[in-house]
Amino acid sequence: MFGFTALGVLLAMALVLVRGLAGPTVYDRILAVNAFGTLTVLLIAVHGFLSGRPDFLDIALVYTLINFIALIAVTKFAKFAHLGGPFEQRSWSDV
Amino acid sequence: MDFPGLFNYWIVIALMMIGFYIVISQGNLVKKIFGLNIFQVSVFVFYISMGKVEGGTAPILAPGFATYTNPIPSVLILTAIVVGVATMAVGLALVVRIRDAFGSIEDDEIAKLEGDVT
Amino acid sequence: MINISLLMIMVATALGLVWLRNLLAVVMFSGIFSLTAASLWVVLGAVDVAFTEASVGAGIATVLGLASLALTRTEHEKRTRVFHLPALIVVLVTGAALIYGTLDMPGWGDPDAPIHTHVAPRYIEDSLAETGVPNIVTSVLASYRGFDTLGETTVIFTAGVGVLVLLGRGRRYPVANPRVAAGGGPGRAPAAPGSEGAAVPGDSGEMRFKAILRVGGKLLIPPILLFAFYTQAHGELGPGGGFQAGVIFASAFILYALLFGVPMARAVAPASVLRGTLALGVLIYAGVGIAGVLLGGNYLDYSVLAHDPVHGQELGIILIELGVGITVASAMMTVFFVFAGQDPQQVD
Amino acid sequence: MISVHQPILQIVLPLMAAPICVILRNAFAGWLLALLVTGGAFVASLILLVHVVNEGPVSYAIGGWPPPWGIEYRVDGLSAFVLVTVAAIGFLSMIFARRSVEAEVAADRGYLFYTMYLLCFTGLMGIPVTGDAFNLFVFLEISSLSSYVLISLGTDRRALTAAFRYLIMGTLGATFYVLGIGLLYMVTGTLNIADLAARVPEMTHIRTVQMALAFLTVGLGLKLALFPLHLWLPNAYAFAPTVVTVFLAATATKVAVYALIRIAYTMFGGPTMFAVMPIDEVLVGFGLLSMIVGALAAVWQTNVKRLLAFSSISQIGYMVLGLGLADVTGLAGAVVHIFNHAMIKAILFMAVGCIIFRIGSADLRDIRGFAKPMPITAACVVVGGLSLVGAPLTLGFITKWLLLQGALDRNWWWVAVVIVAASLLALVYVWRLIAAAYLHPPSERVAAVREAPAPMLLALVALTVATVVIAIDGSLIGDFAVVTAKQLLGSGE
Amino acid sequence: MVAVLLDGLSWLCLVAGVLAALIGGIGLLRLPDVFSRMHAAGLIDTLAAGLIIVGLVLQSPSWTVAVKLILIIVFILFTSPTATHALARAALHGRVLPWLGDRSSPSEGAPSSKA
């Protein structure tokens, strides 16, 4: 049962990857990456049950968070072409 | 029903060679850095796949499990991943500085610009 | 069967990378590659490594890649050389040598390969008795091969300081080498950091873009930080530990910086504090080793830290994981703030 | 009388000094800390060398776990010898460093420079003493990462591209090294060098072991700039800040040569492996190519630093040649040249540093006639140049003598001919340097110049005197190298 | 009896979830432009993820696992719509016009608008 689900999710991942590679506009690619991330989370959760060690779901949780943060960064880059702003008039020194 | 024999290693070697090819052939500096990342991640996949034991579960002791996959490749790769990210961070910082100094991040353009200022 | 298909997806992604001209796509697909590699490692049983690779490879590497693309203002590679003969020859020769090398290798996953019979069994059997930590990877990482991890923490410390040296915004006093201290990173047309007049394009679009996200962010950041502390403490029992916790802790601040801007994030985590914690983590780790020496054991020998050796090992492992977490978190934050904090308007 | 913990504290103290230097956030304090730490490390390494020569190899189990399970520090004759070289050059560069860094690195990055220097010093000190193959990779990476950043601090914008190319080739080399260690780990199951030395020699027929040696050699070949893989070195040494060039030119490649010796002879058992897989002929071939190509390229250089950088490639060819000869005298030549070349290159680059500090340019035409206003520096250049060529009564001669003997023992007379030819080529480019110093009248800018500031000159003169003193009684180093070579070839212990 | 019911129900959820994922994947491939593809991507994020995780919750051996699963689905349901919203605004800002279809002749395969 879990095996079937895992294979199904893998097939969906392949489909999403094709859209990612082919995607004409950058927004298609961002969509593909978002869907790919969610499907990976599902794959890890299903595999946890498949291998009989369901207590590894922290990894799936981390994937969700990282997927969200990477997505916000990509979208912000697609829209504003920089990640730092908004820059109020405040200067600082790093060194 | 894992495919026995060395077929898995050959795919991993193919991955390594794709990464290695990207590093050598591509002219864009950012693409070189990410090609290097691909090459390193494939070497790590090679390490972890040699630690896998048939039917062994993750190396965290739990009741009811006897065989465990080998923990040592995981330890080595934890170190190597951090080294990879550290190199990537310094590499990307250098790319930004090169862009400021030379105005381009293409290998051939920079080589031309480098030549004239002797 | 799953790992074969995951490997196939990875090969497809890697081949895609060779053809993609759009650098943003290259960065995103490198993120997908790391994510698939991490899930492959979960399938192969290396959970800690999957944890780290996902948070570092898919998270930090993608964000750093984007920040560097923003700073170099390049979207597309000039022309992609798909076919490059000399490189192809070198790659084929190396690949052939590797495949020739695999001919005598033990098969995939057979239990009596040398690496499972020579050194590994002692770790699996005795690590619980000797270090009291069920997660064998954490016990080997922190105690048996603890010096490797000290070296590794030093490497991430080097990267943090290295990025500071390369791109850090300079201080505001006259210096011998004007090029470097010009502010906004050396070699840049000087928007003098001291002057308040640095015109800043905070157009209204940016505010509206953030309205929904800011509310979402405010709700999301506390759970992420809580999850980071859970990962730090949970390192002994399940997958987790210093690196993973440090990266998740830093990603919470990176999310804050993405939504509220680097100046706000800098107010929360100023450069001086980050430099201090960057150094503090390494000193904690090395200091635990020195404490071991002072108490009569060898360097990094935790069994002398407490009355009972096993308690000592647990105490030692928790302390150095803390040191690692602090250094990794501050290194990742420093790197992102320095990358994203560059002045957006650079005169070419 | 050394304390049991000396091998480990020697590495950990510089490692802890780096974060302290970040907290100090002051360039002078950073320099002072670096000076004290490198000085302490130098004295400690001397004591360790004496102890190891008298009482034999020292072994230290880190974390209290016995060797194959925990990481072990194993210091034998060769390790202590390389350790002393690195510590000596590190200490003297720090005496030299202060004024030179102030002139070339921005003031607000001064303390970060010393942090990076301490990390590079830690990495290079950690490699010779470690007894664990993967730990060697970690310290190799610490030293490489910090040297990329140090090189990029050069004032010329081409330092950035040089640092980037060095990063790409260095990381490829390190990844090849990890791949080689992975192949080796797969068939032996252990990472400890002593344990590998016991298990690998009887496995030489396994193809995985042969490929492991190939990948390790290529990986380290990239690190020590062997002929086809040397493209990153000239620009890296030419455009880096002077102190960085002095320290890296004298130590980084030498430590990589040490690692190659340790792998080829201790881990793979030297001749037993060469019988199955002719790596030694390959190394001899590339060594000779390095010698000739390096020297030829050096002759046409106008920038003094690039001239010396190409001469470094040629001298590394000598070491790899000695390593490939695989007999006692040849290997002894390689071992002794690690120290000799470190001292000679440190002298020459320090002298060039003094010239650049005063005259401001590294171009042979601009610095013509610097002997008149800077006699001491010019004298040191002469001593360094003669040792580079291998004239009698100099350090270089000891190496050349041992290498020639090694080549003739294997009755490869043509190798001996190439060694002499390379030395003659070296004479050509050294002569260009000395001629520029003495035979040309100084331009007015050069004439108006004074000697370099006291500390820079002190470091230079100390090195030169040390070179001359050691060279006069050549047997001190020569016999030590022969004993070490016998150990490496004999039981590989 | 309860076990059989639970197994049957979770098996049903899992199959439905996989179908939803496949439909989402195919939708992502065949739909003509970015905004319509967002529906397909949304389908994967919400329906497929929800069904599969509900299927897993029914099978989970202990409470901690169930709580973790619920936490995961809450996070997914919380972050995906926000991210897709941000993406839609970015696409509009990037002047990507939704494909309105050619009312006059139902021509197949209308050109998808390029950024």
Tab-separated table of C-alpha atoms in Angstrom, chain A residues 2-3 6-7 9-11 13-14 16-34 36-38 40-41 43-48 50-51 53 55-63 65-95, chain C residues 2 5-6 9 12-13 16 20 22 24-25 28-29 32 35-36 38-39 42-43 47 50-51 54-55 58-59 62-63 66-67 69-70 75 164 167-172 193-194 196 198 200 203 205-207 209-210 213-214 220 224 227 230 234 239 248 251 254-255 257-264 266-267 271 275 336 338 340-342 344:
chain	number	residue	atom	x	y	z
A	2	PHE	CA	2.684	2.476	1.004
A	3	GLY	CA	4.836	1.222	-1.865
A	6	ALA	CA	5.471	6.141	-2.967
A	7	LEU	CA	5.625	5.175	-6.641
A	9	VAL	CA	4.313	10.356	-5.709
A	10	LEU	CA	7.538	9.633	-7.584
A	11	LEU	CA	5.675	9.648	-10.899
A	13	MET	CA	7.542	14.310	-9.157
A	14	ALA	CA	8.772	13.290	-12.603
A	16	VAL	CA	6.480	18.229	-12.229
A	17	LEU	CA	10.179	18.066	-13.091
A	18	VAL	CA	9.345	18.039	-16.814
A	19	ARG	CA	7.355	21.258	-16.369
A	20	GLY	CA	10.257	22.691	-14.407
A	21	LEU	CA	12.793	21.951	-17.116
A	22	ALA	CA	10.525	22.949	-20.000
A	23	GLY	CA	8.778	25.874	-18.283
A	24	PRO	CA	9.024	28.886	-20.638
A	25	THR	CA	8.621	31.587	-18.006
A	26	VAL	CA	10.451	31.765	-14.713
A	27	TYR	CA	7.138	31.648	-12.848
A	28	ASP	CA	6.425	28.179	-14.300
A	29	ARG	CA	9.709	27.063	-12.861
A	30	ILE	CA	8.910	28.505	-9.458
A	31	LEU	CA	5.584	26.668	-9.519
A	32	ALA	CA	7.357	23.438	-10.432
A	33	VAL	CA	9.860	23.873	-7.591
A	34	ASN	CA	7.053	24.520	-5.101
A	36	PHE	CA	8.317	19.367	-6.222
A	37	GLY	CA	9.053	20.392	-2.642
A	38	THR	CA	5.615	19.411	-1.408
A	40	THR	CA	9.197	15.392	-1.606
A	41	VAL	CA	7.693	16.044	1.811
A	43	LEU	CA	7.571	10.998	-0.235
A	44	ILE	CA	9.559	11.234	3.012
A	45	ALA	CA	6.424	10.850	5.122
A	46	VAL	CA	5.304	7.802	3.140
A	47	HIS	CA	8.793	6.294	3.251
A	48	GLY	CA	8.832	6.737	7.022
A	50	LEU	CA	7.195	2.138	4.467
A	51	SER	CA	10.427	1.478	6.408
A	53	ARG	CA	10.361	4.089	11.321
A	55	ASP	CA	9.496	8.899	13.944
A	56	PHE	CA	11.612	10.552	11.210
A	57	LEU	CA	8.912	13.043	10.318
A	58	ASP	CA	10.996	15.946	11.618
A	59	ILE	CA	12.797	15.802	8.282
A	60	ALA	CA	9.527	16.243	6.403
A	61	LEU	CA	8.743	19.221	8.620
A	62	VAL	CA	12.134	20.799	7.833
A	63	TYR	CA	11.526	20.270	4.121
A	65	LEU	CA	9.941	25.154	6.126
A	66	ILE	CA	12.949	25.223	3.822
A	67	ASN	CA	10.685	24.938	0.778
A	68	PHE	CA	8.684	27.944	1.953
A	69	ILE	CA	11.756	30.095	2.666
A	70	ALA	CA	13.455	29.211	-0.633
A	71	LEU	CA	10.197	29.971	-2.436
A	72	ILE	CA	9.813	33.397	-0.822
A	73	ALA	CA	13.415	34.185	-1.734
A	74	VAL	CA	12.922	33.109	-5.374
A	75	THR	CA	9.677	35.049	-5.705
A	76	LYS	CA	11.211	38.134	-4.184
A	77	PHE	CA	14.160	37.825	-6.537
A	78	ALA	CA	11.809	37.365	-9.511
A	79	LYS	CA	9.924	40.527	-8.539
A	80	PHE	CA	12.561	42.893	-7.176
A	81	ALA	CA	15.873	41.409	-8.423
A	82	HIS	CA	17.407	41.919	-4.951
A	83	LEU	CA	16.877	40.251	-1.604
A	84	GLY	CA	17.957	42.866	0.847
A	85	GLY	CA	15.308	45.579	0.591
A	86	PRO	CA	13.310	47.446	1.669
A	87	PHE	CA	16.323	49.588	2.605
A	88	GLU	CA	15.353	52.348	5.002
A	89	GLN	CA	17.916	55.127	5.348
A	90	ARG	CA	19.966	53.285	7.948
A	91	SER	CA	23.582	52.395	7.433
A	92	TRP	CA	25.575	49.811	9.326
A	93	SER	CA	29.036	48.315	9.092
A	94	ASP	CA	29.690	44.591	8.929
A	95	VAL	CA	33.359	44.603	9.736
C	2	ILE	CA	12.672	4.108	-4.853
C	5	SER	CA	13.941	6.401	-9.495
C	6	LEU	CA	15.344	9.144	-7.241
C	9	ILE	CA	15.421	12.234	-11.244
C	12	ALA	CA	17.617	14.397	-15.249
C	13	THR	CA	18.087	17.495	-13.067
C	16	GLY	CA	19.002	19.918	-17.290
C	20	LEU	CA	19.787	25.762	-18.860
C	22	ASN	CA	18.732	31.064	-17.288
C	24	LEU	CA	17.810	31.662	-11.891
C	25	ALA	CA	16.703	28.264	-13.200
C	28	MET	CA	16.510	26.570	-8.466
C	29	PHE	CA	17.419	23.255	-10.058
C	32	ILE	CA	15.953	20.525	-6.448
C	35	LEU	CA	16.463	18.126	-2.168
C	36	THR	CA	16.311	14.886	-4.186
C	38	ALA	CA	18.483	14.454	0.648
C	39	SER	CA	15.397	12.301	0.071
C	42	VAL	CA	16.514	9.279	3.836
C	43	VAL	CA	15.704	6.196	1.764
C	47	VAL	CA	18.749	10.614	8.227
C	50	ALA	CA	19.437	14.223	4.801
C	51	PHE	CA	18.427	16.733	7.468
C	54	ALA	CA	18.009	19.624	2.869
C	55	SER	CA	18.400	22.641	5.127
C	58	ALA	CA	18.112	23.352	-0.726
C	59	GLY	CA	17.810	26.281	1.687
C	62	THR	CA	19.579	28.546	-3.080
C	63	VAL	CA	19.231	31.771	-1.103
C	66	LEU	CA	19.926	34.198	-5.572
C	67	ALA	CA	21.662	36.894	-3.535
C	69	LEU	CA	22.701	36.705	-8.866
C	70	ALA	CA	21.069	39.863	-7.511
C	75	GLU	CA	19.825	36.686	-15.379
C	164	LEU	CA	33.053	39.329	5.962
C	167	LEU	CA	32.018	41.722	0.993
C	168	GLY	CA	31.678	43.244	4.453
C	169	ARG	CA	30.705	46.915	4.466
C	170	GLY	CA	33.672	48.904	5.662
C	171	ARG	CA	33.924	51.097	8.727
C	172	ARG	CA	33.642	54.858	8.381
C	193	PRO	CA	28.265	54.190	4.377
C	194	GLY	CA	28.411	57.010	6.891
C	196	GLU	CA	22.660	59.213	5.673
C	198	ALA	CA	22.154	56.886	0.601
C	200	VAL	CA	17.139	53.972	-1.274
C	203	ASP	CA	8.955	51.895	-3.741
C	205	GLY	CA	5.171	48.097	-4.514
C	206	GLU	CA	7.549	46.573	-2.067
C	207	MET	CA	5.338	47.435	0.897
C	209	PHE	CA	4.034	42.884	-1.768
C	210	LYS	CA	4.883	42.201	1.840
C	213	LEU	CA	3.639	37.783	3.677
C	214	ARG	CA	4.587	39.870	6.704
C	220	LEU	CA	5.698	31.449	11.175
C	224	ILE	CA	10.644	27.859	13.276
C	227	PHE	CA	11.723	23.855	16.035
C	230	TYR	CA	13.902	21.182	19.487
C	234	HIS	CA	16.772	16.258	20.146
C	239	PRO	CA	17.892	13.030	13.666
C	248	ILE	CA	17.172	26.260	10.913
C	251	SER	CA	16.796	30.382	8.267
C	254	ILE	CA	16.803	34.902	6.909
C	255	LEU	CA	13.019	34.713	6.502
C	257	ALA	CA	15.292	39.609	6.658
C	258	LEU	CA	13.497	38.633	3.432
C	259	LEU	CA	10.195	39.987	4.673
C	260	PHE	CA	11.226	43.002	6.750
C	261	GLY	CA	14.485	43.978	5.019
C	262	VAL	CA	18.101	43.557	6.073
C	263	PRO	CA	18.299	46.854	8.048
C	264	MET	CA	15.506	45.629	10.343
C	266	ARG	CA	20.480	43.952	11.321
C	267	ALA	CA	18.805	45.792	14.187
C	271	ALA	CA	27.194	42.646	13.228
C	275	ARG	CA	30.906	38.285	15.204
C	336	PHE	CA	23.290	36.130	4.321
C	338	VAL	CA	26.498	40.527	4.168
C	340	ALA	CA	21.791	40.654	0.941
C	341	GLY	CA	22.852	43.848	2.700
C	342	GLN	CA	24.824	45.240	-0.215
C	344	PRO	CA	21.165	47.816	-4.350
